[in-house]
Coordinates of C-alpha atoms in Angstrom, one line a residue:
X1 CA 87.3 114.9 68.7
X2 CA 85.7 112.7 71.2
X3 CA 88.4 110.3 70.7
X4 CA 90.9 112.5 71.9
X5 CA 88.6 113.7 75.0
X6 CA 88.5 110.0 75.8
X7 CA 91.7 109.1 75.6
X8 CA 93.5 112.9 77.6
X9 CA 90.6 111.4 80.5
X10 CA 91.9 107.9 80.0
X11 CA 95.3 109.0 80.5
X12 CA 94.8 111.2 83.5
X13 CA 93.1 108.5 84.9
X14 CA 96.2 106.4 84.3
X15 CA 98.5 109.5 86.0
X16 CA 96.1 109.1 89.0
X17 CA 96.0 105.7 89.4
X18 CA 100.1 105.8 89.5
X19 CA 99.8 108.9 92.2
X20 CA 97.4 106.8 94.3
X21 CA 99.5 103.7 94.1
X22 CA 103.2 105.6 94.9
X23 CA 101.6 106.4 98.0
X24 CA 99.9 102.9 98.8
X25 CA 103.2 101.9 98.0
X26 CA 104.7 102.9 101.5
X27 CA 101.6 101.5 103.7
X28 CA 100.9 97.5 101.6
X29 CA 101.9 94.7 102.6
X30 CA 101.3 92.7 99.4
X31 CA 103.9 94.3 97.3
X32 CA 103.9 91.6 94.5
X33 CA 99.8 92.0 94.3
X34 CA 100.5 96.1 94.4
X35 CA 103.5 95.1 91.1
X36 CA 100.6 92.8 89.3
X37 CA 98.3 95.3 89.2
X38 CA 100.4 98.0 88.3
X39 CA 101.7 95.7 85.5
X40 CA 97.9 95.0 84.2
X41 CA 98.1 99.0 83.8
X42 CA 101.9 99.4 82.3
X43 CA 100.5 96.4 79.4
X44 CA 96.6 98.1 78.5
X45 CA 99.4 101.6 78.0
X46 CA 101.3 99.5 75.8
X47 CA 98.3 99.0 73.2
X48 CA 97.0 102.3 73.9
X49 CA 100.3 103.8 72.7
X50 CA 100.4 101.5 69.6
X51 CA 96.6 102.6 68.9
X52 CA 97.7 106.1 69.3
X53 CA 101.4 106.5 67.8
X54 CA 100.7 110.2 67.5
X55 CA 100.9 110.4 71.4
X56 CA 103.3 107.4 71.9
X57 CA 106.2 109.6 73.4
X58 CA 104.0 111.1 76.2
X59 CA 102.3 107.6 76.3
X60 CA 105.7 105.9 76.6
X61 CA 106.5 108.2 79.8
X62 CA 103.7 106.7 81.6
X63 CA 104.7 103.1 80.5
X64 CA 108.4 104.3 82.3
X65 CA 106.4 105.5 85.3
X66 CA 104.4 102.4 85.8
X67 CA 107.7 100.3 85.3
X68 CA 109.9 101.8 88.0
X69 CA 107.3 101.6 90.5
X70 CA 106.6 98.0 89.2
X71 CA 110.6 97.2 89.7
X72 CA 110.4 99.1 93.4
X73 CA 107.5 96.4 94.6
X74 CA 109.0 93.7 92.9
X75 CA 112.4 94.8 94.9
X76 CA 110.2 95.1 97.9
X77 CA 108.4 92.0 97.4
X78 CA 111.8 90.2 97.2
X79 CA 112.1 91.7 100.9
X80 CA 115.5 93.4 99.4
X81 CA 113.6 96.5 100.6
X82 CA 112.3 99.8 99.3
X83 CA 114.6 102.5 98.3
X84 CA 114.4 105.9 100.2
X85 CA 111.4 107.5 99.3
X86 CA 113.5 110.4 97.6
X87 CA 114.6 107.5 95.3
X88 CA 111.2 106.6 94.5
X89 CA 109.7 110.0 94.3
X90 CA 112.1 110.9 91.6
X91 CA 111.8 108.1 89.2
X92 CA 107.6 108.9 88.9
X93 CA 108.7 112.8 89.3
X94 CA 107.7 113.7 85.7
X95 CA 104.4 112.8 86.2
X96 CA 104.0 115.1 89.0
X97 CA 102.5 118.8 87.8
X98 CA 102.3 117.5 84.1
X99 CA 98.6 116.4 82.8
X100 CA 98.4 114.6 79.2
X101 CA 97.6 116.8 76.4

């Protein structure tokens, strides 16, 4: 049981984290540093999910998240610029109301 305590905290930490850097997102100037350390993030999910394949589908929507917003700073890093923030809301939406099991 304490497993599962550890990981639904370890994964609303993770939904946090991604909340905190969408809005960082619209105030950084180091875009690529802000996509690297979302990146670090979107690859410790990755084994998470393959240690938990039981939760890999809710797992796998964080790992989604953390890749849009990764492909936003990369895009912004580029100097291509950022989408509208409607366009970047949206993609990290599901998150938004919905805490892990």
């Amino acid at each position: 049981m304490d497993e599962i305590d550890d990981l639904d905290a370890r994964l609303r930490k993770s939904v946090l984290r991604l909340r905190a850097w969408r809005w960082m997102s619209r105030i950084t100037e180091n875009p690529n540093e802000v996509a690297a350390l979302l990146s670090t993030e979107a690859r410790f999910l990755i084994d998470l999910g393959r240690e938990h394949p039981s939760r890999a589908k809710e797992i796998g929507r964080l790992i989604v998240a953390y890749h849009n917003m990764i492909v936003v700073m990369q895009r912004a890093g580029r100097g291509t610029g950022l989408p509208s923030r409607q366009d970047r809301c949206s993609r990290v939406n599901f998150v938004d109301g919905q805490q892990p099991r």
